[in-house]
């Protein structure tokens, strides 16, 4: 079974159309979103962790051979919050995908391929014009109002985006080095498609960006190595999902002038201790948020006798399991 997010438009749609593998193909999509021929859809709102859990529960009882986590959003500020009270860019781009990955890991088949879409904005050396991340501390990214280094609104939204993309890359690196991935022979990639005008990424940006700047950017693509058209970016994603082979020890692939390259990620992205902390703390955040949703829905105030307590217990066990793993190489 192939499971994909972010395939209803842009590069994800192009990639989905080029994945000609047999078997069940399921795309997480908002209600009513059209999916490519050959794919079926299940409702999925990545701004809701509860929706992620329901999406996974709706999937057929089949092994997952390919998991493509491609959806992403971008907003002008970091002021939007999900129903669980989490900053929306971080919740959608990273936390929801982290939860989806964790829930599906037991179902990944031997030799499975996992692709998480990241971005060159995670790396200050790329000079993308987007403010580079300052850290990948899950709690502060989820609740930026608590961050002592919080940006003013005009900067906060774009730094939230680059930080979420750093988290995507660190998640891929941690997973690739995990005992489960090594034992299962999984191929894990983080993908930077470059600046790709024509996607739905800027749908949360102001009118001027959505309707004037974004549509005109493709004219400049031939002049910038880090800018690709939608077809090329989609082909790169499809290649990673189906056939690409990384150089030894490499996880991060970046599309440059329409070709996959394998650059060294940023210094922060290569911090193994920070990646392990992000993995652990993201699990805590998701479990805590799901437990709170369950409590609220059931009208309970004490978690000891509710299903929410089971979520918290599972969370503690999951964190303990991670802490018991050998250090990352």
mmCIF file of C-alpha atoms in Angstrom:
data_model
loop_
_atom_site.group_PDB
_atom_site.id
_atom_site.type_symbol
_atom_site.label_atom_id
_atom_site.label_comp_id
_atom_site.label_asym_id
_atom_site.label_seq_id
_atom_site.Cartn_x
_atom_site.Cartn_y
_atom_site.Cartn_z
ATOM 1 C CA UNK A 1 0.000 0.000 0.000
ATOM 2 C CA UNK A 2 1.228 3.493 -0.897
ATOM 3 C CA UNK A 3 0.174 6.311 1.447
ATOM 4 C CA UNK A 4 0.670 9.943 0.510
ATOM 5 C CA UNK A 5 -0.142 13.392 1.856
ATOM 6 C CA UNK A 6 -0.084 16.575 -0.180
ATOM 7 C CA UNK A 7 -0.809 14.995 -3.535
ATOM 8 C CA UNK A 8 -3.949 16.834 -4.589
ATOM 9 C CA UNK A 9 -2.081 19.713 -6.230
ATOM 10 C CA UNK A 10 1.331 20.909 -7.323
ATOM 11 C CA UNK A 11 4.390 18.699 -7.219
ATOM 12 C CA UNK A 12 2.623 16.060 -5.123
ATOM 13 C CA UNK A 13 -0.016 15.587 -7.798
ATOM 14 C CA UNK A 14 2.644 15.316 -10.507
ATOM 15 C CA UNK A 15 4.511 12.739 -8.423
ATOM 16 C CA UNK A 16 1.354 10.730 -7.770
ATOM 17 C CA UNK A 17 0.579 10.620 -11.483
ATOM 18 C CA UNK A 18 4.067 9.256 -12.182
ATOM 19 C CA UNK A 19 4.040 6.535 -9.539
ATOM 20 C CA UNK A 20 2.971 3.561 -11.653
ATOM 21 C CA UNK A 21 3.411 0.895 -9.001
ATOM 22 C CA UNK A 22 0.565 -1.564 -8.502
ATOM 23 C CA UNK A 23 -1.398 -2.130 -5.334
ATOM 24 C CA UNK A 24 -3.530 0.131 -3.161
ATOM 25 C CA UNK A 25 -2.786 3.851 -3.426
ATOM 26 C CA UNK A 26 -4.335 6.097 -0.789
ATOM 27 C CA UNK A 27 -4.056 9.836 -0.445
ATOM 28 C CA UNK A 28 -4.946 11.849 2.619
ATOM 29 C CA UNK A 29 -7.039 14.774 1.417
ATOM 30 C CA UNK A 30 -9.469 17.339 2.677
ATOM 31 C CA UNK A 31 -13.085 16.454 2.014
ATOM 32 C CA UNK A 32 -13.985 17.007 -1.611
ATOM 33 C CA UNK A 33 -10.410 17.340 -2.867
ATOM 34 C CA UNK A 34 -9.885 15.639 -6.223
ATOM 35 C CA UNK A 35 -7.165 12.974 -6.274
ATOM 36 C CA UNK A 36 -5.268 11.643 -9.304
ATOM 37 C CA UNK A 37 -6.590 8.699 -11.312
ATOM 38 C CA UNK A 38 -5.660 5.400 -9.714
ATOM 39 C CA UNK A 39 -5.663 6.808 -6.203
ATOM 40 C CA UNK A 40 -8.405 6.729 -3.588
ATOM 41 C CA UNK A 41 -8.773 9.297 -0.838
ATOM 42 C CA UNK A 42 -9.401 9.292 2.885
ATOM 43 C CA UNK A 43 -10.308 12.435 4.835
ATOM 44 C CA UNK A 44 -7.246 14.047 6.405
ATOM 45 C CA UNK A 45 -6.780 17.479 7.939
ATOM 46 C CA UNK A 46 -3.150 17.837 8.982
ATOM 47 C CA UNK A 47 -4.049 20.772 11.206
ATOM 48 C CA UNK A 48 -5.792 18.244 13.473
ATOM 49 C CA UNK A 49 -3.932 15.454 15.254
ATOM 50 C CA UNK A 50 -7.244 13.720 15.884
ATOM 51 C CA UNK A 51 -7.864 13.739 12.117
ATOM 52 C CA UNK A 52 -4.475 12.083 11.619
ATOM 53 C CA UNK A 53 -5.419 9.334 14.045
ATOM 54 C CA UNK A 54 -8.772 8.776 12.309
ATOM 55 C CA UNK A 55 -7.038 8.706 8.921
ATOM 56 C CA UNK A 56 -4.690 5.932 10.037
ATOM 57 C CA UNK A 57 -7.595 3.969 11.522
ATOM 58 C CA UNK A 58 -9.416 4.218 8.158
ATOM 59 C CA UNK A 59 -6.599 2.631 6.148
ATOM 60 C CA UNK A 60 -6.908 -0.948 4.886
ATOM 61 C CA UNK A 61 -5.146 -3.604 6.924
ATOM 62 C CA UNK A 62 -2.200 -3.892 4.528
ATOM 63 C CA UNK A 63 1.554 -3.374 4.840
ATOM 64 C CA UNK A 64 2.760 0.104 3.852
ATOM 65 C CA UNK A 65 5.416 -0.145 1.153
ATOM 66 C CA UNK A 66 5.719 3.578 0.387
ATOM 67 C CA UNK A 67 4.999 6.508 2.719
ATOM 68 C CA UNK A 68 5.220 9.961 1.122
ATOM 69 C CA UNK A 69 4.785 12.879 3.535
ATOM 70 C CA UNK A 70 4.652 15.879 1.244
ATOM 71 C CA UNK A 71 1.970 18.319 2.455
ATOM 72 C CA UNK A 72 2.944 21.748 3.734
ATOM 73 C CA UNK A 73 1.587 25.197 4.567
ATOM 74 C CA UNK A 74 3.080 28.650 4.999
ATOM 75 C CA UNK A 75 1.583 31.732 6.643
ATOM 76 C CA UNK A 76 2.696 35.364 6.937
ATOM 77 C CA UNK A 77 2.685 35.204 10.764
ATOM 78 C CA UNK A 78 2.949 32.566 13.471
ATOM 79 C CA UNK A 79 -0.293 33.635 15.123
ATOM 80 C CA UNK A 80 -2.583 30.856 13.840
ATOM 81 C CA UNK A 81 -3.362 27.965 16.196
ATOM 82 C CA UNK A 82 -4.908 24.551 15.643
ATOM 83 C CA UNK A 83 -7.853 23.234 17.628
ATOM 84 C CA UNK A 84 -5.273 21.638 19.933
ATOM 85 C CA UNK A 85 -3.685 25.062 20.534
ATOM 86 C CA UNK A 86 -0.489 24.394 18.546
ATOM 87 C CA UNK A 87 1.084 26.861 16.120
ATOM 88 C CA UNK A 88 -0.419 25.861 12.790
ATOM 89 C CA UNK A 89 2.681 25.725 10.566
ATOM 90 C CA UNK A 90 4.594 23.518 13.010
ATOM 91 C CA UNK A 91 1.537 21.363 13.663
ATOM 92 C CA UNK A 92 0.750 20.815 9.975
ATOM 93 C CA UNK A 93 4.215 20.518 8.470
ATOM 94 C CA UNK A 94 5.921 18.561 11.221
ATOM 95 C CA UNK A 95 3.836 17.327 14.127
ATOM 96 C CA UNK A 96 1.015 15.770 12.089
ATOM 97 C CA UNK A 97 3.511 14.009 9.837
ATOM 98 C CA UNK A 98 5.502 12.835 12.852
ATOM 99 C CA UNK A 99 2.338 11.309 14.321
ATOM 100 C CA UNK A 100 1.369 9.740 10.997
ATOM 101 C CA UNK A 101 4.832 8.235 10.694
ATOM 102 C CA UNK A 102 4.830 6.906 14.246
ATOM 103 C CA UNK A 103 1.412 5.304 13.826
ATOM 104 C CA UNK A 104 2.380 3.647 10.540
ATOM 105 C CA UNK A 105 5.894 2.516 11.491
ATOM 106 C CA UNK A 106 4.677 -0.891 12.743
ATOM 107 C CA UNK A 107 3.095 -1.427 9.322
ATOM 108 C CA UNK A 108 6.077 -0.447 7.164
ATOM 109 C CA UNK A 109 7.096 -3.479 5.135
ATOM 110 C CA UNK A 110 10.661 -4.730 4.673
ATOM 111 C CA UNK A 111 12.348 -2.484 2.125
ATOM 112 C CA UNK A 112 9.747 0.280 2.557
ATOM 113 C CA UNK A 113 10.499 3.753 1.239
ATOM 114 C CA UNK A 114 9.741 6.877 3.282
ATOM 115 C CA UNK A 115 10.007 10.398 1.842
ATOM 116 C CA UNK A 116 9.491 13.573 3.879
ATOM 117 C CA UNK A 117 9.464 16.873 2.014
ATOM 118 C CA UNK A 118 11.819 19.366 3.634
ATOM 119 C CA UNK A 119 13.253 22.605 2.227
ATOM 120 C CA UNK A 120 16.516 24.411 1.626
ATOM 121 C CA UNK A 121 15.150 27.167 3.869
ATOM 122 C CA UNK A 122 16.383 25.062 6.814
ATOM 123 C CA UNK A 123 19.968 25.956 5.883
ATOM 124 C CA UNK A 124 21.248 29.553 6.220
ATOM 125 C CA UNK A 125 23.990 28.763 3.688
ATOM 126 C CA UNK A 126 21.331 28.523 0.973
ATOM 127 C CA UNK A 127 20.440 32.219 1.368
ATOM 128 C CA UNK A 128 16.869 31.616 0.307
ATOM 129 C CA UNK A 129 15.622 34.928 1.675
ATOM 130 C CA UNK A 130 13.568 33.090 4.311
ATOM 131 C CA UNK A 131 14.732 33.604 7.920
ATOM 132 C CA UNK A 132 16.706 30.513 8.948
ATOM 133 C CA UNK A 133 15.652 28.448 11.982
ATOM 134 C CA UNK A 134 17.079 29.294 15.377
ATOM 135 C CA UNK A 135 16.370 25.877 16.912
ATOM 136 C CA UNK A 136 14.235 22.741 16.663
ATOM 137 C CA UNK A 137 12.846 22.739 20.205
ATOM 138 C CA UNK A 138 9.406 21.181 19.809
ATOM 139 C CA UNK A 139 7.728 22.830 22.794
ATOM 140 C CA UNK A 140 8.801 26.333 21.758
ATOM 141 C CA UNK A 141 7.870 25.799 18.112
ATOM 142 C CA UNK A 142 4.457 24.501 19.194
ATOM 143 C CA UNK A 143 3.966 27.502 21.497
ATOM 144 C CA UNK A 144 6.096 30.354 20.113
ATOM 145 C CA UNK A 145 4.567 32.798 22.567
ATOM 146 C CA UNK A 146 6.758 31.071 25.183
ATOM 147 C CA UNK A 147 9.934 31.435 23.108
ATOM 148 C CA UNK A 148 12.232 34.142 24.531
ATOM 149 C CA UNK A 149 13.622 34.656 21.009
ATOM 150 C CA UNK A 150 10.165 35.092 19.458
ATOM 151 C CA UNK A 151 10.102 37.118 16.249
ATOM 152 C CA UNK A 152 7.874 40.063 15.400
ATOM 153 C CA UNK A 153 4.799 39.042 13.348
ATOM 154 C CA UNK A 154 6.275 40.049 9.982
ATOM 155 C CA UNK A 155 9.128 37.563 10.473
ATOM 156 C CA UNK A 156 7.564 34.896 12.665
ATOM 157 C CA UNK A 157 5.517 33.163 10.000
ATOM 158 C CA UNK A 158 8.409 32.517 7.646
ATOM 159 C CA UNK A 159 10.741 31.410 10.441
ATOM 160 C CA UNK A 160 8.015 29.022 11.614
ATOM 161 C CA UNK A 161 8.064 27.575 8.098
ATOM 162 C CA UNK A 162 11.849 27.131 7.890
ATOM 163 C CA UNK A 163 11.883 25.666 11.407
ATOM 164 C CA UNK A 164 9.212 23.132 10.502
ATOM 165 C CA UNK A 165 11.267 22.111 7.468
ATOM 166 C CA UNK A 166 14.319 21.681 9.692
ATOM 167 C CA UNK A 167 12.181 19.390 11.839
ATOM 168 C CA UNK A 168 11.167 17.372 8.767
ATOM 169 C CA UNK A 169 14.815 16.806 7.873
ATOM 170 C CA UNK A 170 15.834 15.923 11.429
ATOM 171 C CA UNK A 171 12.941 13.466 11.646
ATOM 172 C CA UNK A 172 14.110 11.754 8.464
ATOM 173 C CA UNK A 173 17.679 11.560 9.756
ATOM 174 C CA UNK A 174 16.598 10.115 13.097
ATOM 175 C CA UNK A 175 14.341 7.553 11.449
ATOM 176 C CA UNK A 176 17.020 6.509 8.948
ATOM 177 C CA UNK A 177 19.469 5.828 11.775
ATOM 178 C CA UNK A 178 16.962 3.971 13.937
ATOM 179 C CA UNK A 179 17.176 0.295 14.720
ATOM 180 C CA UNK A 180 13.764 -0.243 13.112
ATOM 181 C CA UNK A 181 14.858 1.287 9.788
ATOM 182 C CA UNK A 182 18.110 -0.667 9.727
ATOM 183 C CA UNK A 183 16.378 -3.946 10.568
ATOM 184 C CA UNK A 184 13.627 -3.338 8.005
ATOM 185 C CA UNK A 185 15.936 -2.192 5.235
ATOM 186 C CA UNK A 186 13.903 1.006 4.845
ATOM 187 C CA UNK A 187 15.055 3.754 2.480
ATOM 188 C CA UNK A 188 14.420 7.122 4.119
ATOM 189 C CA UNK A 189 14.768 10.482 2.372
ATOM 190 C CA UNK A 190 14.248 14.150 3.156
ATOM 191 C CA UNK A 191 13.524 16.072 -0.053
ATOM 192 C CA UNK A 192 14.160 19.704 -0.909
ATOM 193 C CA UNK A 193 12.287 20.410 -4.155
ATOM 194 C CA UNK A 194 13.677 23.945 -4.226
ATOM 195 C CA UNK A 195 11.496 26.987 -4.664
ATOM 196 C CA UNK A 196 8.615 25.614 -6.721
ATOM 197 C CA UNK A 197 6.111 28.195 -7.959
ATOM 198 C CA UNK A 198 2.756 26.786 -8.989
ATOM 199 C CA UNK A 199 2.125 24.746 -5.864
ATOM 200 C CA UNK A 200 -0.472 25.556 -3.204
ATOM 201 C CA UNK A 201 2.176 26.428 -0.615
ATOM 202 C CA UNK A 202 1.367 30.148 -0.446
ATOM 203 C CA UNK A 203 -2.409 29.777 -0.177
ATOM 204 C CA UNK A 204 -2.220 31.283 3.323
ATOM 205 C CA UNK A 205 -0.173 34.288 2.183
ATOM 206 C CA UNK A 206 -1.594 37.749 1.307
ATOM 207 C CA UNK A 207 -3.363 38.367 -2.010
ATOM 208 C CA UNK A 208 -0.325 40.068 -3.564
ATOM 209 C CA UNK A 209 1.910 37.034 -2.975
ATOM 210 C CA UNK A 210 -0.716 34.492 -4.080
ATOM 211 C CA UNK A 211 -1.911 36.233 -7.202
ATOM 212 C CA UNK A 212 0.985 38.354 -8.447
ATOM 213 C CA UNK A 213 4.411 37.323 -7.113
ATOM 214 C CA UNK A 214 3.872 33.530 -7.068
ATOM 215 C CA UNK A 215 2.467 33.220 -10.624
ATOM 216 C CA UNK A 216 5.301 35.323 -12.080
ATOM 217 C CA UNK A 217 8.181 33.425 -10.413
ATOM 218 C CA UNK A 218 8.368 30.615 -13.027
ATOM 219 C CA UNK A 219 9.781 33.163 -15.474
ATOM 220 C CA UNK A 220 12.903 33.316 -13.289
ATOM 221 C CA UNK A 221 13.346 29.543 -12.859
ATOM 222 C CA UNK A 222 15.962 29.122 -15.635
ATOM 223 C CA UNK A 223 18.231 31.632 -13.870
ATOM 224 C CA UNK A 224 18.295 30.096 -10.373
ATOM 225 C CA UNK A 225 19.615 26.616 -9.572
ATOM 226 C CA UNK A 226 17.407 26.401 -6.477
ATOM 227 C CA UNK A 227 14.162 27.096 -8.364
ATOM 228 C CA UNK A 228 12.323 24.325 -10.222
ATOM 229 C CA UNK A 229 9.069 24.046 -12.088
ATOM 230 C CA UNK A 230 6.303 21.827 -10.754
ATOM 231 C CA UNK A 231 6.901 19.024 -13.259
ATOM 232 C CA UNK A 232 10.572 18.719 -12.388
ATOM 233 C CA UNK A 233 9.888 18.867 -8.648
ATOM 234 C CA UNK A 234 7.196 16.212 -9.000
ATOM 235 C CA UNK A 235 9.521 13.951 -10.958
ATOM 236 C CA UNK A 236 12.142 14.287 -8.232
ATOM 237 C CA UNK A 237 9.633 13.312 -5.549
ATOM 238 C CA UNK A 238 8.436 10.325 -7.592
ATOM 239 C CA UNK A 239 12.022 9.203 -8.149
ATOM 240 C CA UNK A 240 12.786 9.282 -4.435
ATOM 241 C CA UNK A 241 9.569 7.431 -3.678
ATOM 242 C CA UNK A 242 10.234 4.627 -6.136
ATOM 243 C CA UNK A 243 13.797 4.164 -7.352
ATOM 244 C CA UNK A 244 16.430 6.647 -6.143
ATOM 245 C CA UNK A 245 19.529 5.338 -4.374
ATOM 246 C CA UNK A 246 21.325 7.637 -1.980
ATOM 247 C CA UNK A 247 25.102 7.747 -1.558
ATOM 248 C CA UNK A 248 26.222 5.916 1.578
ATOM 249 C CA UNK A 249 25.152 7.741 4.720
ATOM 250 C CA UNK A 250 23.056 10.333 2.881
ATOM 251 C CA UNK A 251 19.402 11.096 3.585
ATOM 252 C CA UNK A 252 18.957 14.633 2.276
ATOM 253 C CA UNK A 253 18.233 15.100 -1.433
ATOM 254 C CA UNK A 254 17.935 18.529 -3.051
ATOM 255 C CA UNK A 255 16.650 19.188 -6.567
ATOM 256 C CA UNK A 256 18.981 21.532 -8.418
ATOM 257 C CA UNK A 257 18.329 22.439 -12.069
ATOM 258 C CA UNK A 258 15.935 19.514 -12.253
ATOM 259 C CA UNK A 259 18.430 16.918 -10.933
ATOM 260 C CA UNK A 260 18.649 15.215 -7.552
ATOM 261 C CA UNK A 261 21.783 16.181 -5.634
ATOM 262 C CA UNK A 262 22.953 15.077 -2.178
ATOM 263 C CA UNK A 263 24.264 18.106 -0.251
ATOM 264 C CA UNK A 264 25.301 18.131 3.383
ATOM 265 C CA UNK A 265 22.463 19.509 5.547
ATOM 266 C CA UNK A 266 22.897 22.475 7.857
ATOM 267 C CA UNK A 267 24.867 22.209 11.085
ATOM 268 C CA UNK A 268 21.664 22.205 13.136
ATOM 269 C CA UNK A 269 20.152 19.465 11.004
ATOM 270 C CA UNK A 270 23.208 17.303 11.689
ATOM 271 C CA UNK A 271 22.895 17.597 15.480
ATOM 272 C CA UNK A 272 22.053 14.024 16.516
ATOM 273 C CA UNK A 273 21.227 14.914 20.113
ATOM 274 C CA UNK A 274 18.802 17.611 18.974
ATOM 275 C CA UNK A 275 17.204 15.177 16.508
ATOM 276 C CA UNK A 276 16.688 12.609 19.256
ATOM 277 C CA UNK A 277 15.167 15.279 21.515
ATOM 278 C CA UNK A 278 12.863 16.441 18.722
ATOM 279 C CA UNK A 279 11.677 12.881 18.079
ATOM 280 C CA UNK A 280 10.996 12.290 21.773
ATOM 281 C CA UNK A 281 9.394 15.679 22.472
ATOM 282 C CA UNK A 282 7.196 15.485 19.372
ATOM 283 C CA UNK A 283 5.836 12.188 20.694
ATOM 284 C CA UNK A 284 5.082 13.841 24.033
ATOM 285 C CA UNK A 285 3.317 16.759 22.332
ATOM 286 C CA UNK A 286 1.143 14.555 20.146
ATOM 287 C CA UNK A 287 0.149 12.237 22.974
ATOM 288 C CA UNK A 288 -0.588 15.131 25.323
ATOM 289 C CA UNK A 289 -2.678 16.895 22.689
ATOM 290 C CA UNK A 290 -4.660 13.770 21.788
ATOM 291 C CA UNK A 291 -5.284 13.071 25.469
ATOM 292 C CA UNK A 292 -6.599 16.623 25.973
ATOM 293 C CA UNK A 293 -8.948 16.264 22.991
ATOM 294 C CA UNK A 294 -10.297 12.989 24.363
ATOM 295 C CA UNK A 295 -10.822 14.496 27.817
ATOM 296 C CA UNK A 296 -12.680 17.475 26.407
ATOM 297 C CA UNK A 297 -14.901 15.331 24.202
ATOM 298 C CA UNK A 298 -15.864 13.092 27.123
ATOM 299 C CA UNK A 299 -16.370 15.919 29.587
ATOM 300 C CA UNK A 300 -13.810 14.556 32.053
ATOM 301 C CA UNK A 301 -11.421 16.561 34.166
ATOM 302 C CA UNK A 302 -9.382 13.737 35.750
ATOM 303 C CA UNK A 303 -7.394 11.583 33.346
ATOM 304 C CA UNK A 304 -6.933 8.574 35.624
ATOM 305 C CA UNK A 305 -10.129 6.793 34.548
ATOM 306 C CA UNK A 306 -10.457 7.951 30.942
ATOM 307 C CA UNK A 307 -9.133 6.760 27.585
ATOM 308 C CA UNK A 308 -6.959 9.864 27.652
ATOM 309 C CA UNK A 309 -4.960 8.240 30.446
ATOM 310 C CA UNK A 310 -4.224 5.372 28.086
ATOM 311 C CA UNK A 311 -2.835 7.854 25.563
ATOM 312 C CA UNK A 312 -0.597 9.354 28.241
ATOM 313 C CA UNK A 313 0.568 5.917 29.371
ATOM 314 C CA UNK A 314 1.332 4.915 25.783
ATOM 315 C CA UNK A 315 3.210 8.180 25.391
ATOM 316 C CA UNK A 316 5.390 7.511 28.424
ATOM 317 C CA UNK A 317 6.119 3.990 27.225
ATOM 318 C CA UNK A 318 6.977 5.282 23.758
ATOM 319 C CA UNK A 319 9.385 7.871 25.172
ATOM 320 C CA UNK A 320 10.990 5.251 27.433
ATOM 321 C CA UNK A 321 11.428 2.972 24.412
ATOM 322 C CA UNK A 322 13.229 5.725 22.504
ATOM 323 C CA UNK A 323 15.473 6.530 25.452
ATOM 324 C CA UNK A 324 16.482 2.881 25.687
ATOM 325 C CA UNK A 325 17.728 2.850 22.074
ATOM 326 C CA UNK A 326 21.473 3.076 21.344
ATOM 327 C CA UNK A 327 22.792 6.547 20.608
ATOM 328 C CA UNK A 328 22.602 7.673 17.007
ATOM 329 C CA UNK A 329 25.704 6.974 14.966
#
